[in-house]
Backbone as numpy.savetxt, mean C-alpha at the origin, in Angstrom:
# Nx Ny Nz CAx CAy CAz Cx Cy Cz
6.96 5.35 2.49 5.65 4.95 2.00 5.01 3.91 2.90
5.82 3.22 3.69 5.26 2.20 4.58 4.92 2.77 5.96
5.11 4.04 6.13 4.78 4.69 7.40 3.37 5.29 7.28
2.49 4.96 8.21 1.13 5.49 8.17 1.16 7.00 8.15
0.39 7.59 7.26 0.31 9.03 7.14 1.29 9.63 6.16
2.27 8.85 5.67 3.23 9.35 4.69 2.51 9.52 3.36
2.62 10.69 2.78 1.94 10.95 1.52 2.73 11.95 0.70
2.72 11.77 -0.59 3.31 12.75 -1.50 2.22 13.53 -2.23
0.97 13.29 -1.85 -0.15 13.97 -2.51 -0.17 15.45 -2.13
-0.48 16.31 -3.10 -0.59 17.74 -2.80 -1.79 18.01 -1.89
-1.77 19.14 -1.22 -2.81 19.50 -0.25 -4.22 19.45 -0.85
-4.40 19.91 -2.10 -5.75 19.93 -2.66 -6.30 18.52 -2.87
-5.45 17.56 -3.12 -5.90 16.16 -3.24 -6.22 15.60 -1.86
-5.38 15.90 -0.89 -5.63 15.43 0.47 -6.91 16.01 1.03
-7.24 17.25 0.65 -8.48 17.87 1.14 -9.72 17.15 0.61
-9.57 16.39 -0.47 -10.67 15.60 -1.03 -10.80 14.23 -0.38
-9.87 13.92 0.53 -9.92 12.65 1.23 -9.02 11.58 0.64
-8.23 11.95 -0.34 -7.30 11.01 -0.96 -5.89 11.29 -0.47
-5.00 10.33 -0.69 -3.59 10.55 -0.35 -3.32 10.61 1.13
-4.10 9.85 1.92 -3.93 9.88 3.37 -2.73 9.06 3.83
-2.10 8.34 2.91 -0.92 7.57 3.26 -1.22 6.29 4.01
-2.38 5.69 3.76 -2.75 4.46 4.47 -2.77 3.25 3.54
-2.58 3.43 2.26 -2.70 2.34 1.30 -1.77 1.17 1.58
-0.47 1.39 1.51 0.48 0.30 1.72 0.46 -0.25 3.14
0.38 0.59 4.18 0.29 0.02 5.53 -0.95 -0.87 5.71
-2.08 -0.49 5.12 -3.29 -1.32 5.23 -3.15 -2.62 4.46
-2.53 -2.57 3.28 -2.30 -3.80 2.53 -1.44 -4.75 3.35
-0.38 -4.23 3.93 0.52 -5.08 4.73 -0.21 -5.66 5.94
-1.07 -4.87 6.53 -1.79 -5.30 7.73 -2.75 -6.45 7.44
-3.36 -6.45 6.25 -4.41 -7.42 5.96 -4.01 -8.51 4.97
-2.73 -8.62 4.66 -2.26 -9.72 3.83 -1.35 -10.62 4.65
-1.18 -11.84 4.18 -0.30 -12.77 4.88 1.16 -12.53 4.51
1.38 -12.00 3.33 2.74 -11.69 2.89 2.68 -10.55 1.88
3.61 -9.64 1.96 3.69 -8.54 1.00 5.16 -8.27 0.71
5.46 -8.10 -0.57 6.83 -7.79 -0.99 6.76 -6.71 -2.06
7.67 -5.75 -1.98 7.73 -4.66 -2.95 9.09 -4.69 -3.63
9.08 -4.67 -4.95 10.32 -4.61 -5.72 10.27 -3.37 -6.59
11.34 -2.59 -6.56 11.43 -1.37 -7.35 12.69 -1.39 -8.19
12.53 -1.04 -9.45 13.67 -0.91 -10.34 13.62 0.49 -10.95
14.64 1.27 -10.68 14.69 2.64 -11.19 14.61 2.62 -12.71
13.76 3.47 -13.23 13.57 3.56 -14.67 12.58 2.56 -15.24
12.17 1.60 -14.42 11.22 0.58 -14.87 9.90 0.67 -14.12
9.96 0.73 -12.80 8.74 0.84 -12.01 8.78 -0.01 -10.76
7.63 -0.10 -10.13 7.49 -0.82 -8.87 6.43 -1.90 -9.02
6.71 -3.07 -8.45 5.75 -4.17 -8.43 5.49 -4.54 -6.98
4.21 -4.66 -6.64 3.82 -5.06 -5.29 3.23 -6.47 -5.38
3.81 -7.40 -4.62 3.33 -8.78 -4.55 2.61 -8.97 -3.23
1.40 -9.53 -3.28 0.62 -9.77 -2.07 0.13 -11.21 -2.06
0.15 -11.83 -0.90 -0.39 -13.17 -0.73 -1.47 -13.11 0.35
-2.64 -13.63 0.01 -3.73 -13.73 0.97 -4.12 -15.20 1.02
-3.94 -15.82 2.18 -4.29 -17.23 2.34 -5.78 -17.33 2.66
-6.47 -18.16 1.91 -7.92 -18.33 2.08 -8.18 -19.75 2.56
-8.93 -19.86 3.64 -9.29 -21.19 4.14 -10.80 -21.37 4.02
-11.24 -22.60 4.14 -12.67 -22.88 4.06 -13.30 -22.91 5.45
-12.63 -22.32 6.42 -13.12 -22.31 7.80 -14.26 -21.32 8.00
-14.57 -20.55 7.00 -15.65 -19.58 7.15 -16.93 -20.33 7.16
């Protein structure tokens, strides 16, 4: 799932422009920290940290 282009979406969904497999790689690229925890039978939690400065 962390590899660009990896997708489990069926072809008809991909033909609509969804399921391109860029979601998690893009989140990782644009956050300061990302952690994924998965527990079988419970689910997956994605933690993201974005540091914001007043330098803008």
